[in-house]
Amino acid sequence: MPKSPVKESLAERTRVYIDAHPSIKDCVSKGLINYSSLARMIMKDLGVDNEEAVMIACRRYSSKLSVTTDHELSILKILKDSRLEMRTKTCIVTAKNDWSVLHKMDNLFKDLWNEDSIMQCVQSASAVTIIADTRLKDRIIDTVGRFNLIKVRENLVEIAVKSPEKIVDTSGVIAYLITNLSDAGINIEETVSCHTDTIFIVGESDMINAYSVLTKCIQSAEDTIVGEQ
């Protein structure tokens, strides 16, 4: 007998609702939730009135979330072999995306290369974002020109997650890290992915918490992989 399309639609809406609330999803995956209360909350937010169907959908999705999939294992294997590096006294200079800015930055990059200094530059349709050591701030501003400036942010910290080569072909690693940082209430000022390095820029006030969250992600991955072996 074919399944009711109404129930399938409700089950899908329930899954999407849980996915959209990371804290709820985490509790569902660990079985740390009252399904009756969750069903009533979902019913209220989605405007439905079939508590039994919603509760069944929650329980079924819970059983799927509680199983560590092959894809999840691949993410955890990457994190298990990842390491952290941190640099303080970082700044972000955001300028207009203008050809003259890029031309001037080209000369600055050449100078910094000879000085063995590190600077990241990210271009979008509307702006150019430059991440560098705070000591280079005035030099960068003078180079791009103050009339091209959009915003300057200081008192930042750069935390780099240095992962093995396989991260290039493994989806979901960066999303996993961002979700954990977000759940901890940490505001990510910028994030940059460069080959096997995933770089997060956070405020100095979030430095210890962010480093702790990322460390726990790596430690948890190590514990899970050992438990699976």
JSON list of N, CA, C and O in Angstrom, two decimals, residues 108-118 136 139:
[
{"chain": "A", "resi": 108, "resn": "LEU", "atom": "N", "xyz": [52.45, 45.79, -3.51]},
{"chain": "A", "resi": 108, "resn": "LEU", "atom": "CA", "xyz": [52.63, 45.53, -2.09]},
{"chain": "A", "resi": 108, "resn": "LEU", "atom": "C", "xyz": [52.92, 44.05, -1.83]},
{"chain": "A", "resi": 108, "resn": "LEU", "atom": "O", "xyz": [53.77, 43.71, -1.00]},
{"chain": "A", "resi": 109, "resn": "PHE", "atom": "N", "xyz": [52.23, 43.17, -2.55]},
{"chain": "A", "resi": 109, "resn": "PHE", "atom": "CA", "xyz": [52.46, 41.73, -2.39]},
{"chain": "A", "resi": 109, "resn": "PHE", "atom": "C", "xyz": [53.92, 41.38, -2.74]},
{"chain": "A", "resi": 109, "resn": "PHE", "atom": "O", "xyz": [54.53, 40.54, -2.08]},
{"chain": "A", "resi": 110, "resn": "LYS", "atom": "N", "xyz": [54.43, 41.99, -3.75]},
{"chain": "A", "resi": 110, "resn": "LYS", "atom": "CA", "xyz": [55.82, 41.72, -4.15]},
{"chain": "A", "resi": 110, "resn": "LYS", "atom": "C", "xyz": [56.78, 42.14, -3.03]},
{"chain": "A", "resi": 110, "resn": "LYS", "atom": "O", "xyz": [57.75, 41.43, -2.73]},
{"chain": "A", "resi": 111, "resn": "ASP", "atom": "N", "xyz": [56.52, 43.29, -2.43]},
{"chain": "A", "resi": 111, "resn": "ASP", "atom": "CA", "xyz": [57.38, 43.76, -1.33]},
{"chain": "A", "resi": 111, "resn": "ASP", "atom": "C", "xyz": [57.30, 42.82, -0.14]},
{"chain": "A", "resi": 111, "resn": "ASP", "atom": "O", "xyz": [58.32, 42.48, 0.47]},
{"chain": "A", "resi": 112, "resn": "LEU", "atom": "N", "xyz": [56.08, 42.40, 0.22]},
{"chain": "A", "resi": 112, "resn": "LEU", "atom": "CA", "xyz": [55.89, 41.53, 1.37]},
{"chain": "A", "resi": 112, "resn": "LEU", "atom": "C", "xyz": [56.49, 40.15, 1.14]},
{"chain": "A", "resi": 112, "resn": "LEU", "atom": "O", "xyz": [56.95, 39.50, 2.08]},
{"chain": "A", "resi": 113, "resn": "TRP", "atom": "N", "xyz": [56.47, 39.70, -0.10]},
{"chain": "A", "resi": 113, "resn": "TRP", "atom": "CA", "xyz": [57.08, 38.41, -0.42]},
{"chain": "A", "resi": 113, "resn": "TRP", "atom": "C", "xyz": [58.58, 38.44, -0.10]},
{"chain": "A", "resi": 113, "resn": "TRP", "atom": "O", "xyz": [59.12, 37.49, 0.48]},
{"chain": "A", "resi": 114, "resn": "ASN", "atom": "N", "xyz": [59.22, 39.52, -0.44]},
{"chain": "A", "resi": 114, "resn": "ASN", "atom": "CA", "xyz": [60.65, 39.66, -0.15]},
{"chain": "A", "resi": 114, "resn": "ASN", "atom": "C", "xyz": [60.91, 39.78, 1.35]},
{"chain": "A", "resi": 114, "resn": "ASN", "atom": "O", "xyz": [61.98, 39.43, 1.84]},
{"chain": "A", "resi": 115, "resn": "GLU", "atom": "N", "xyz": [59.92, 40.31, 2.09]},
{"chain": "A", "resi": 115, "resn": "GLU", "atom": "CA", "xyz": [60.06, 40.48, 3.54]},
{"chain": "A", "resi": 115, "resn": "GLU", "atom": "C", "xyz": [59.58, 39.26, 4.32]},
{"chain": "A", "resi": 115, "resn": "GLU", "atom": "O", "xyz": [59.62, 39.24, 5.54]},
{"chain": "A", "resi": 116, "resn": "ASP", "atom": "N", "xyz": [59.09, 38.23, 3.61]},
{"chain": "A", "resi": 116, "resn": "ASP", "atom": "CA", "xyz": [58.60, 37.00, 4.22]},
{"chain": "A", "resi": 116, "resn": "ASP", "atom": "C", "xyz": [57.41, 37.27, 5.15]},
{"chain": "A", "resi": 116, "resn": "ASP", "atom": "O", "xyz": [57.27, 36.67, 6.22]},
{"chain": "A", "resi": 117, "resn": "SER", "atom": "N", "xyz": [56.56, 38.22, 4.77]},
{"chain": "A", "resi": 117, "resn": "SER", "atom": "CA", "xyz": [55.36, 38.53, 5.53]},
{"chain": "A", "resi": 117, "resn": "SER", "atom": "C", "xyz": [54.15, 37.83, 4.90]},
{"chain": "A", "resi": 117, "resn": "SER", "atom": "O", "xyz": [54.12, 37.61, 3.69]},
{"chain": "A", "resi": 118, "resn": "ILE", "atom": "N", "xyz": [53.15, 37.50, 5.73]},
{"chain": "A", "resi": 118, "resn": "ILE", "atom": "CA", "xyz": [51.96, 36.79, 5.25]},
{"chain": "A", "resi": 118, "resn": "ILE", "atom": "C", "xyz": [50.77, 37.74, 5.20]},
{"chain": "A", "resi": 118, "resn": "ILE", "atom": "O", "xyz": [50.50, 38.47, 6.13]},
{"chain": "A", "resi": 136, "resn": "LEU", "atom": "N", "xyz": [51.03, 45.89, 9.55]},
{"chain": "A", "resi": 136, "resn": "LEU", "atom": "CA", "xyz": [50.96, 46.27, 8.14]},
{"chain": "A", "resi": 136, "resn": "LEU", "atom": "C", "xyz": [49.76, 47.16, 7.83]},
{"chain": "A", "resi": 136, "resn": "LEU", "atom": "O", "xyz": [49.58, 47.60, 6.69]},
{"chain": "A", "resi": 139, "resn": "ARG", "atom": "N", "xyz": [50.36, 50.62, 6.31]},
{"chain": "A", "resi": 139, "resn": "ARG", "atom": "CA", "xyz": [50.99, 50.45, 5.00]},
{"chain": "A", "resi": 139, "resn": "ARG", "atom": "C", "xyz": [49.96, 50.03, 3.94]},
{"chain": "A", "resi": 139, "resn": "ARG", "atom": "O", "xyz": [49.99, 50.51, 2.80]}
]
